[in-house]
Amino acid sequence: MQIIPVIDLKSGLVVHAKHGQRAQYQPIQSCLCPGSQAHDVVAGLLALYPFQTFYIADIDAIQGSGSHARLIDVLCQTHPHIIWWVDNGNHPQSSMPNRRMVIGSESIHQIQDYNDLYKKLDGDFVLSLDYLNETPLGTIDLHGNAEYWPKEVICMTLHAVGSNQGADWQHISALKKLHAKTSLYAAGGVCDANDLLQLQAQGIAGTLIATALHHGKISTQDIIRLDQ
């Protein structure tokens, strides 16, 4: 099972996302690195493990209050061996071979808008099915009909992000039943190695993690064990 570190960008810094309350996000404090500059955080994560994929949420772009496009481009160029999944609220992105667009359901209010994006990208993107306080965000069609899904889908439980409350088994199981062959990724609430093992046992393709890594709850050996 793949572990994908999460980088949440707001006002030029990496922030600690918690419960989806974006107005309250503060610069991250990590045992892996000093400060909250993106390059330092990435270096700290790579010192923990040579992750092959990172996920970036450009909070400013998602909220329509700015953009970290230039910083993200530099990260992609500095680490060409890493695949960068980028959610920037469905805004145009630069074309780089190691960058993949994430379409978040919270930014899709009409299924036709999604269909237009699907055709434009030829299905080559990652879909994030977003939930906040048990409520599906965006058009409900995406959550209930797997025919709309690309090959890779994230179950993004925003209210559980940064909470260490455990994985969102309810939504993960429901989405897995809709299309068992989809590569499903869990995001939000994953707190330790036991969660990782349970997700692996359920056939989950991977999980997006920030807090547990920065708090030292998941070790290098824990990650290596998943690959054995």
C-alpha atoms as one frame of an Amber mdcrd trajectory, in Angstrom:
protein
   0.000   0.000   0.000   1.280   3.426  -0.950   1.854   6.188   1.609   1.420
   9.674   0.134   2.528  12.639   2.274   0.270  15.694   2.186   1.490  19.272
   1.779  -1.180  21.895   2.573  -0.117  25.335   1.344  -1.577  28.566   2.691
  -0.101  32.078   2.556   3.229  30.733   1.329   3.725  28.179   4.113   2.940
  24.541   4.840   0.102  24.504   7.352  -1.411  21.953   9.694  -4.809  21.090
   8.246  -7.320  20.214  10.942 -11.027  19.374  10.741 -11.374  21.190   7.409
 -11.537  24.563   9.223  -9.230  26.330   6.780  -9.477  29.782   8.327  -7.800
  28.354  11.440  -4.936  26.477   9.768  -1.575  27.406  11.325   2.012  26.854
  10.100   2.990  23.250  10.648   5.188  22.173  13.531   6.995  18.958  12.707
   9.461  16.593  14.316  10.876  16.036  10.832  12.091  19.557  10.096  12.444
  23.092  11.469  10.008  25.707  10.229   7.188  25.435   7.722   8.806  26.347
   4.400   7.697  23.897   1.704  11.221  22.864   0.629  12.237  22.133   4.231
   9.089  20.099   4.883   9.591  18.055   1.720  13.233  17.430   2.643  12.196
  16.277   6.112   9.635  13.870   4.704  12.126  12.458   2.194  14.614  11.905
   5.006  11.970   9.757   6.693  11.307   7.703   3.556  11.880   8.068  -0.226
   8.228   8.672  -1.020   7.380   8.382  -4.726   4.227  10.514  -4.657   3.219
  13.687  -2.798  -0.190  15.349  -2.581  -0.432  19.145  -2.534  -3.540  21.104
  -1.582  -3.231  24.737  -2.621  -5.640  26.103  -0.018  -5.487  29.667  -1.344
  -6.327  28.543  -4.875  -9.137  26.262  -3.677 -10.667  29.175  -1.758 -10.105
  31.635  -4.596  -7.836  33.869  -2.509  -4.489  33.373  -4.226  -2.211  30.750
  -5.698   0.996  28.829  -5.011   1.431  27.926  -8.681   5.028  29.134  -8.905
   6.092  27.339  -5.711   4.455  24.124  -6.883   6.201  24.381 -10.250   9.542
  24.746  -8.470   8.847  21.694  -6.298   8.015  19.664  -9.401  11.210  20.804
 -11.105  13.391  20.282  -8.017  12.104  16.733  -7.490  11.473  15.336 -10.986
  11.458  11.736  -9.694   8.405  12.455  -7.518   4.844  12.390  -8.843   2.944
  15.421  -7.522  -0.837  15.192  -7.118  -2.087  18.787  -7.030  -5.520  20.061
  -5.994  -5.804  23.765  -6.769  -9.561  24.089  -7.093  -9.602  22.906 -10.724
  -7.689  25.943 -12.008  -5.390  25.583 -15.057  -2.050  24.012 -14.208   1.304
  23.975 -15.937   2.033  20.856 -17.939   4.792  18.777 -16.356   5.405  15.043
 -16.779   5.558  14.468 -13.005   2.391  16.400 -12.138  -1.173  15.107 -11.951
  -4.317  17.130 -11.455  -6.632  16.336  -8.571 -10.269  17.231  -9.144 -11.982
  17.827  -5.802 -15.714  17.197  -5.693 -16.153  20.253  -3.450 -15.287  22.395
  -6.488 -17.755  20.595  -8.804 -21.334  21.809  -8.501 -22.722  20.572 -11.835
 -22.052  17.142 -13.322 -21.680  18.723 -16.757 -18.710  20.756 -15.481 -17.105
  17.511 -14.360 -17.850  15.803 -17.669 -16.207  18.696 -19.497 -13.081  18.359
 -17.354 -13.060  14.590 -17.821 -13.075  14.968 -21.609 -10.492  17.750 -21.561
  -8.113  15.661 -19.449  -9.041  12.386 -21.169  -9.698  10.850 -17.760  -6.079
  11.330 -16.695  -6.577  12.828 -13.235  -7.281  11.830  -9.645 -10.793  12.360
  -8.272 -11.146  13.451  -4.645 -14.564  12.672  -3.198 -14.807  15.207  -0.370
 -16.855  14.923   2.812 -17.363  17.417   5.640 -19.289  16.467   8.793 -20.712
  13.426   6.988 -21.993  15.601   4.122 -20.820  14.824   0.565 -19.409  18.003
  -0.993 -20.160  18.970  -4.575 -22.567  17.267  -6.930 -23.977  14.098  -5.400
 -23.687  12.289  -8.729 -19.961  11.837  -8.241 -20.367  10.210  -4.840 -23.037
   7.722  -5.791 -22.175   6.645  -9.327 -18.828   4.958  -9.983 -19.345   5.264
 -13.744 -18.054   8.837 -13.422 -14.845   7.854 -11.680 -11.331   7.742 -13.161
  -8.929   4.956 -12.183  -7.810   6.622  -8.929 -10.193   8.015  -6.313  -9.498
   9.622  -2.934 -11.956   9.346  -0.063 -11.257  12.737   1.528 -12.860  13.124
   4.945 -12.126  16.776   5.701 -13.576  16.844   9.214 -11.254  13.980  10.210
  -8.092  15.581   8.788  -5.534  16.238  11.508  -7.729  14.620  14.154  -5.907
  11.314  14.753  -9.349   9.754  15.199  -8.750   6.870  12.813  -9.684   6.211
   9.216 -13.200   6.905   7.956 -14.237   3.279   7.543 -17.874   4.173   6.790
 -17.198   6.163   3.633 -14.223   4.037   2.582 -16.307   0.856   2.739 -19.237
   2.449   0.925 -17.047   3.673  -1.937 -15.209   0.351  -2.139 -18.534  -1.462
  -2.581 -19.547   0.836  -5.435 -16.521  -0.176  -7.490 -14.193  -2.777  -6.005
 -11.627  -2.436  -8.807 -11.087   1.306  -8.315  -7.727   2.266  -6.799  -9.100
   3.871  -3.644  -7.030   6.127  -1.399  -7.971   7.074   2.166  -7.433  10.620
   3.448  -8.281  11.986   6.880  -7.907  10.597  10.383  -5.242   7.937   9.791
  -3.281   7.981  13.039  -0.828   5.089  13.301   0.614   1.878  11.885  -2.429
  -0.139  12.969  -4.633   2.016  10.751  -2.254   1.418   7.870  -2.366  -2.351
   8.320  -6.159  -2.340   8.469  -6.396  -0.272   5.305  -3.977  -2.605   3.565
  -6.063  -5.609   4.639  -9.133  -3.950   3.104  -7.401  -3.674  -0.259  -6.968
   0.106  -0.132  -4.404   1.282  -2.705  -2.917   3.983  -0.504  -3.443   6.653
   2.088  -2.748  10.391   2.267  -1.109  11.388   5.551   0.304  14.522   7.162
  -0.263  14.782  10.931   0.793  11.237  11.861   4.060  11.653   9.960   4.894
  15.055  11.433   4.048  13.877  14.955   6.243  10.782  14.644   3.341   8.337
  14.931   4.421   6.456  11.793   8.056   5.415  11.464  10.305   4.507   8.572
  10.036   0.846   9.578   6.225   1.052   9.608   6.279   2.258   6.006   8.826
  -0.335   4.902   6.723  -3.083   6.476   3.813  -2.226   4.167   5.972  -3.021
   1.138   7.017  -6.474   2.353
